[in-house]
Amino acid sequence: MGKIIDGKQISNDVKAKIAEETAQLKEQGVEVGLAVVIVGEDPASKVYVRNKRLACEKVGFNSYEYALGEDTTEEQLLELVDKLNNDPKVNGILVQLPLPEHLNDKTIINNIRADKDVDAFHPINVGKIMIGEYSFLPCTPAGVMELIHSTGIEVSGKECVVVGRSNIVGKPMSMLLLHESGTVTMCHSKTKDLKAVCRRADILVSAVGRAKMITSEYVKDGAVIIDVGMNRDENGKLCGDVDFDDCKDKASYITPVPGGVGPMTIAMLMRNTLTAAKQQNGIL
Ligand code: GUN
């Protein structure tokens, strides 16, 4: 049986360090604030937003939550973003995605001040990721890197396979692995013989959103498996992209779902918000 990477524990360690630093900043008169905006009633989004608020409380940030109705217009949402951009108490701004269909994600994200864009979704921050000049690391890929580092395994020179090419996870994930000198292959729905490509991986990261798609046939002996998926199985139970029971004996390390990547994403959001606050106060 491979070792289980305990994302919950690692995220708690990260948050404890952030809490310490936040308390020190407070002594210097600097408070940290995160604004989270949710539009509409998506149940999964509501859970994510609640967890972000709880994490803020845990590390000592001020959290400002804006729950807007489904029928909010683009003009109204942009007005709120503009207000938050100009509010010195707000160091980080996160607009929860997906937005209702009549609102354009890109328009909204492009109007968040880049130095408050703690998701790292703004084109300026995406561009910085490409050239390895990070202000903010994208939260989920950054969380995955922390989990890989926790194993003590070096990325340099390893075969890394990323399944999924989303702007939020797959693409930035590949960049972070590349910056640590991994040999990176990106796979997607048009990849031929996905199994054979995945079986090359020393480090396999799956972010496709298909329940238990990655079985032991996709896994090389001793691989590190990181599961970014958050799906429901045939019984409605939360599960990842990876068939955990089938793969756990072949992997050297494997993340569970839940309790793997999920908690890390939020911990990295807290880290980005702290970074934003320090930058805006001239501390970094
Ligand atoms: N929806 C799902 N994941 C995320 C995320 O990381 N950030 C935002 N803003 N919305 C999301």
Short mmCIF file of C-alpha atoms and ligand atoms in Angstrom, two decimals:
data_model
loop_
_atom_site.label_atom_id
_atom_site.label_comp_id
_atom_site.label_asym_id
_atom_site.label_seq_id
_atom_site.Cartn_x
_atom_site.Cartn_y
_atom_site.Cartn_z
CA MET A 1 0.00 0.00 0.00
CA GLY A 2 1.34 3.44 -0.94
CA LYS A 3 1.57 6.15 1.65
CA ILE A 4 -1.43 8.40 1.87
CA ILE A 5 -0.62 12.09 1.57
CA ASP A 6 -2.62 13.79 4.30
CA GLY A 7 -3.72 17.07 2.73
CA LYS A 8 -5.77 17.99 5.74
CA GLN A 9 -2.78 17.79 8.08
CA ILE A 10 -0.42 19.57 5.69
CA SER A 11 -2.97 22.33 5.09
CA ASN A 12 -3.40 22.76 8.85
CA ASP A 13 0.37 23.16 9.22
CA VAL A 14 0.40 25.80 6.48
CA LYS A 15 -2.55 27.64 8.04
CA ALA A 16 -0.90 27.57 11.49
CA LYS A 17 2.17 29.33 10.04
CA ILE A 18 -0.05 31.88 8.29
CA ALA A 19 -1.94 32.50 11.55
CA GLU A 20 1.33 33.19 13.34
CA GLU A 21 2.47 35.67 10.71
CA THR A 22 -0.97 37.32 10.63
CA ALA A 23 -0.83 37.84 14.40
CA GLN A 24 2.62 39.43 14.07
CA LEU A 25 1.34 41.77 11.34
CA LYS A 26 -1.56 42.76 13.54
CA GLU A 27 0.92 43.84 16.22
CA GLN A 28 2.44 46.14 13.59
CA GLY A 29 -1.04 47.53 12.87
CA VAL A 30 -1.59 45.62 9.61
CA GLU A 31 -4.80 43.61 9.22
CA VAL A 32 -5.46 41.18 6.39
CA GLY A 33 -8.79 41.16 4.54
CA LEU A 34 -10.27 38.85 1.89
CA ALA A 35 -13.45 39.66 -0.02
CA VAL A 36 -15.35 36.71 -1.49
CA VAL A 37 -18.15 37.34 -3.97
CA ILE A 38 -20.71 34.69 -4.88
CA VAL A 39 -23.48 35.21 -7.41
CA GLY A 40 -26.51 32.91 -7.44
CA GLU A 41 -27.35 29.71 -5.62
CA ASP A 42 -24.93 27.02 -6.87
CA PRO A 43 -24.81 24.59 -3.91
CA ALA A 44 -21.19 23.49 -4.46
CA SER A 45 -20.07 27.13 -4.70
CA LYS A 46 -21.86 27.91 -1.44
CA VAL A 47 -19.93 25.13 0.31
CA TYR A 48 -16.61 26.38 -1.12
CA VAL A 49 -17.36 29.96 -0.04
CA ARG A 50 -18.30 28.83 3.45
CA ASN A 51 -15.03 26.89 3.75
CA LYS A 52 -13.09 29.97 2.63
CA ARG A 53 -14.80 32.04 5.32
CA LEU A 54 -13.99 29.44 7.98
CA ALA A 55 -10.35 29.36 6.85
CA CYS A 56 -10.17 33.17 7.13
CA GLU A 57 -11.48 32.97 10.69
CA LYS A 58 -8.93 30.28 11.51
CA VAL A 59 -5.91 32.29 10.34
CA GLY A 60 -7.15 35.62 11.69
CA PHE A 61 -8.11 37.40 8.45
CA ASN A 62 -11.11 39.68 8.15
CA SER A 63 -13.49 38.14 5.65
CA TYR A 64 -16.01 40.15 3.68
CA GLU A 65 -18.65 38.07 1.97
CA TYR A 66 -20.95 39.35 -0.78
CA ALA A 67 -23.79 37.01 -1.76
CA LEU A 68 -25.52 38.50 -4.80
CA GLY A 69 -28.75 37.36 -6.45
CA GLU A 70 -28.83 35.20 -9.58
CA ASP A 71 -30.18 38.17 -11.58
CA THR A 72 -27.25 40.49 -10.76
CA THR A 73 -26.21 42.42 -13.87
CA GLU A 74 -22.66 42.72 -15.19
CA GLU A 75 -22.79 46.42 -14.40
CA GLN A 76 -23.71 45.75 -10.76
CA LEU A 77 -21.01 43.13 -10.34
CA LEU A 78 -18.37 45.37 -11.91
CA GLU A 79 -19.45 48.17 -9.60
CA LEU A 80 -18.84 45.91 -6.59
CA VAL A 81 -15.46 44.79 -7.96
CA ASP A 82 -14.49 48.42 -8.43
CA LYS A 83 -15.51 49.24 -4.87
CA LEU A 84 -13.42 46.34 -3.54
CA ASN A 85 -10.47 47.32 -5.77
CA ASN A 86 -10.46 50.70 -4.05
CA ASP A 87 -11.08 49.52 -0.48
CA PRO A 88 -7.81 49.48 1.48
CA LYS A 89 -9.25 47.01 4.01
CA VAL A 90 -9.60 44.46 1.18
CA ASN A 91 -6.26 42.91 0.22
CA GLY A 92 -7.60 40.00 -1.82
CA ILE A 93 -10.68 39.64 -4.04
CA LEU A 94 -12.13 36.32 -5.11
CA VAL A 95 -15.18 36.01 -7.34
CA GLN A 96 -16.41 32.44 -7.03
CA LEU A 97 -16.78 30.62 -10.35
CA PRO A 98 -18.81 29.46 -12.17
CA LEU A 99 -20.85 32.64 -12.59
CA PRO A 100 -24.44 32.48 -13.89
CA GLU A 101 -24.54 32.19 -17.69
CA HIS A 102 -25.42 35.81 -18.42
CA LEU A 103 -22.20 36.99 -16.77
CA ASN A 104 -18.85 36.75 -18.53
CA ASP A 105 -16.09 35.33 -16.30
CA LYS A 106 -13.34 36.97 -18.32
CA THR A 107 -14.82 40.46 -18.15
CA ILE A 108 -15.15 40.22 -14.40
CA ILE A 109 -11.70 38.72 -13.78
CA ASN A 110 -10.03 41.28 -16.06
CA ASN A 111 -11.47 44.03 -13.87
CA ILE A 112 -10.07 42.71 -10.58
CA ARG A 113 -6.91 44.61 -9.63
CA ALA A 114 -4.03 42.25 -10.46
CA ASP A 115 -2.38 42.84 -7.07
CA LYS A 116 -5.61 41.78 -5.33
CA ASP A 117 -6.24 38.79 -7.63
CA VAL A 118 -5.52 36.05 -5.08
CA ASP A 119 -6.86 33.35 -7.46
CA ALA A 120 -4.13 34.32 -9.97
CA PHE A 121 -6.69 34.24 -12.80
CA HIS A 122 -6.05 37.75 -14.17
CA PRO A 123 -4.10 37.69 -17.48
CA ILE A 124 -1.24 39.62 -15.84
CA ASN A 125 -0.86 36.94 -13.19
CA VAL A 126 -1.31 34.12 -15.72
CA GLY A 127 1.48 35.69 -17.78
CA LYS A 128 3.74 35.90 -14.74
CA ILE A 129 3.20 32.19 -14.08
CA MET A 130 4.34 31.47 -17.64
CA ILE A 131 7.67 33.24 -17.08
CA GLY A 132 8.11 31.97 -13.52
CA GLU A 133 7.86 35.42 -11.90
CA TYR A 134 5.20 34.73 -9.38
CA SER A 135 3.35 37.21 -7.25
CA PHE A 136 0.59 34.72 -6.61
CA LEU A 137 0.68 31.04 -7.36
CA PRO A 138 -2.59 29.62 -8.66
CA CYS A 139 -4.14 28.00 -5.57
CA THR A 140 -4.85 24.43 -6.67
CA PRO A 141 -1.57 23.82 -8.56
CA ALA A 142 0.37 25.47 -5.71
CA GLY A 143 -1.36 23.12 -3.27
CA VAL A 144 -0.41 20.13 -5.43
CA MET A 145 3.24 21.23 -5.41
CA GLU A 146 3.17 21.41 -1.60
CA LEU A 147 1.78 17.88 -1.46
CA ILE A 148 4.49 16.62 -3.83
CA HIS A 149 7.17 18.39 -1.74
CA SER A 150 5.80 16.70 1.39
CA THR A 151 6.84 13.32 -0.03
CA GLY A 152 10.49 14.42 -0.24
CA ILE A 153 10.54 13.33 -3.90
CA GLU A 154 12.34 15.74 -6.23
CA VAL A 155 10.45 16.81 -9.35
CA SER A 156 13.65 17.54 -11.28
CA GLY A 157 14.14 15.06 -14.12
CA LYS A 158 10.95 13.13 -13.36
CA GLU A 159 8.33 12.16 -15.93
CA CYS A 160 5.29 14.24 -14.95
CA VAL A 161 1.94 13.66 -16.62
CA VAL A 162 -0.92 16.11 -16.14
CA VAL A 163 -4.34 14.93 -17.28
CA GLY A 164 -6.65 17.87 -18.05
CA ARG A 165 -5.81 21.22 -19.67
CA SER A 166 -8.04 23.73 -17.89
CA ASN A 167 -6.88 27.30 -17.35
CA ILE A 168 -7.47 26.94 -13.61
CA VAL A 169 -5.60 23.68 -13.01
CA GLY A 170 -4.05 21.73 -15.90
CA LYS A 171 -2.15 24.52 -17.68
CA PRO A 172 -0.69 26.27 -14.61
CA MET A 173 0.01 22.86 -13.03
CA SER A 174 2.20 21.94 -16.00
CA MET A 175 4.07 25.24 -15.68
CA LEU A 176 4.86 24.74 -11.99
CA LEU A 177 6.17 21.22 -12.65
CA LEU A 178 8.21 22.54 -15.57
CA HIS A 179 9.70 25.31 -13.41
CA GLU A 180 10.96 22.56 -11.09
CA SER A 181 12.55 20.84 -14.11
CA GLY A 182 10.07 18.00 -14.51
CA THR A 183 9.63 16.50 -17.99
CA VAL A 184 5.99 17.41 -18.43
CA THR A 185 3.35 15.87 -20.68
CA MET A 186 -0.12 17.40 -20.84
CA CYS A 187 -2.97 15.08 -21.73
CA HIS A 188 -6.54 15.88 -22.70
CA SER A 189 -9.60 14.43 -24.38
CA LYS A 190 -7.83 14.06 -27.76
CA THR A 191 -4.75 12.31 -26.37
CA LYS A 192 -4.16 8.98 -28.08
CA ASP A 193 -3.59 6.00 -25.78
CA LEU A 194 -3.94 7.93 -22.54
CA LYS A 195 -3.21 4.78 -20.53
CA ALA A 196 0.20 4.32 -22.11
CA VAL A 197 1.12 7.99 -21.56
CA CYS A 198 -0.02 7.91 -17.92
CA ARG A 199 1.95 4.70 -17.33
CA ARG A 200 5.14 6.65 -18.09
CA ALA A 201 4.51 8.99 -15.17
CA ASP A 202 6.66 9.12 -12.05
CA ILE A 203 4.28 11.88 -10.96
CA LEU A 204 0.70 11.67 -12.21
CA VAL A 205 -1.69 14.59 -11.63
CA SER A 206 -5.30 14.13 -12.69
CA ALA A 207 -7.69 17.06 -13.10
CA VAL A 208 -10.39 15.91 -15.49
CA GLY A 209 -13.54 15.64 -13.40
CA ARG A 210 -14.48 12.04 -14.27
CA ALA A 211 -15.20 9.76 -11.34
CA LYS A 212 -12.64 6.97 -10.84
CA MET A 213 -11.41 7.16 -14.43
CA ILE A 214 -7.76 6.53 -13.49
CA THR A 215 -7.49 2.84 -12.66
CA SER A 216 -4.33 0.83 -11.88
CA GLU A 217 -3.89 0.24 -15.63
CA TYR A 218 -2.91 3.93 -15.93
CA VAL A 219 -0.31 3.75 -13.17
CA LYS A 220 3.39 2.86 -13.17
CA ASP A 221 4.67 0.95 -10.15
CA GLY A 222 5.85 3.41 -7.50
CA ALA A 223 4.26 6.50 -9.06
CA VAL A 224 3.15 9.51 -6.99
CA ILE A 225 -0.55 10.05 -7.70
CA ILE A 226 -2.21 13.40 -7.07
CA ASP A 227 -5.97 13.52 -7.54
CA VAL A 228 -7.47 16.96 -8.16
CA GLY A 229 -10.89 15.55 -9.11
CA MET A 230 -13.98 16.25 -7.03
CA ASN A 231 -16.77 14.05 -8.34
CA ARG A 232 -19.69 11.93 -7.18
CA ASP A 233 -19.62 8.18 -7.71
CA GLU A 234 -22.59 5.98 -8.71
CA ASN A 235 -23.83 6.09 -5.10
CA GLY A 236 -23.55 9.87 -4.85
CA LYS A 237 -20.44 9.63 -2.67
CA LEU A 238 -17.64 12.18 -3.08
CA CYS A 239 -14.73 10.72 -5.05
CA GLY A 240 -11.81 11.80 -7.21
CA ASP A 241 -10.68 11.06 -10.77
CA VAL A 242 -8.60 8.21 -9.41
CA ASP A 243 -9.95 4.81 -8.40
CA PHE A 244 -8.23 5.00 -5.03
CA ASP A 245 -8.74 1.39 -3.94
CA ASP A 246 -7.52 0.04 -7.26
CA CYS A 247 -4.43 2.30 -7.41
CA LYS A 248 -3.27 2.54 -3.79
CA ASP A 249 -1.07 -0.57 -3.88
CA LYS A 250 0.74 0.46 -7.05
CA ALA A 251 1.47 4.04 -5.97
CA SER A 252 4.33 5.09 -3.72
CA TYR A 253 2.25 8.04 -2.53
CA ILE A 254 -1.39 8.88 -3.23
CA THR A 255 -3.83 11.62 -2.22
CA PRO A 256 -7.31 10.74 -0.98
CA VAL A 257 -10.55 12.52 -1.94
CA PRO A 258 -11.71 14.16 0.22
CA GLY A 259 -8.76 15.20 2.38
CA GLY A 260 -6.09 15.57 -0.30
CA VAL A 261 -5.86 18.51 -2.69
CA GLY A 262 -9.10 20.24 -1.58
CA PRO A 263 -7.89 21.56 1.79
CA MET A 264 -4.60 22.64 0.21
CA THR A 265 -6.33 24.90 -2.31
CA ILE A 266 -7.84 26.93 0.51
CA ALA A 267 -4.56 27.05 2.44
CA MET A 268 -2.86 28.45 -0.67
CA LEU A 269 -5.61 31.06 -1.02
CA MET A 270 -4.83 32.16 2.53
CA ARG A 271 -1.14 32.33 1.66
CA ASN A 272 -1.82 34.45 -1.43
CA THR A 273 -4.02 36.80 0.59
CA LEU A 274 -1.27 37.25 3.18
CA THR A 275 1.23 37.94 0.37
CA ALA A 276 -1.16 40.52 -1.11
CA ALA A 277 -1.54 42.26 2.24
CA LYS A 278 2.22 42.40 2.74
CA GLN A 279 2.82 43.75 -0.77
CA GLN A 280 0.12 46.39 -0.41
CA ASN A 281 1.63 47.51 2.89
CA GLY A 282 5.17 47.68 1.51
CA ILE A 283 6.35 44.78 3.66
CA LEU A 284 7.46 42.55 0.76
N1 GUN B 1 -14.53 27.58 -8.50
C1 GUN B 1 -13.92 26.37 -8.35
N2 GUN B 1 -12.65 26.53 -7.96
C2 GUN B 1 -12.44 27.87 -7.85
C3 GUN B 1 -11.32 28.66 -7.48
O1 GUN B 1 -10.23 28.16 -7.18
N3 GUN B 1 -11.53 30.00 -7.49
C4 GUN B 1 -12.70 30.57 -7.84
N4 GUN B 1 -12.79 31.90 -7.84
N5 GUN B 1 -13.76 29.87 -8.20
C5 GUN B 1 -13.63 28.52 -8.20
#
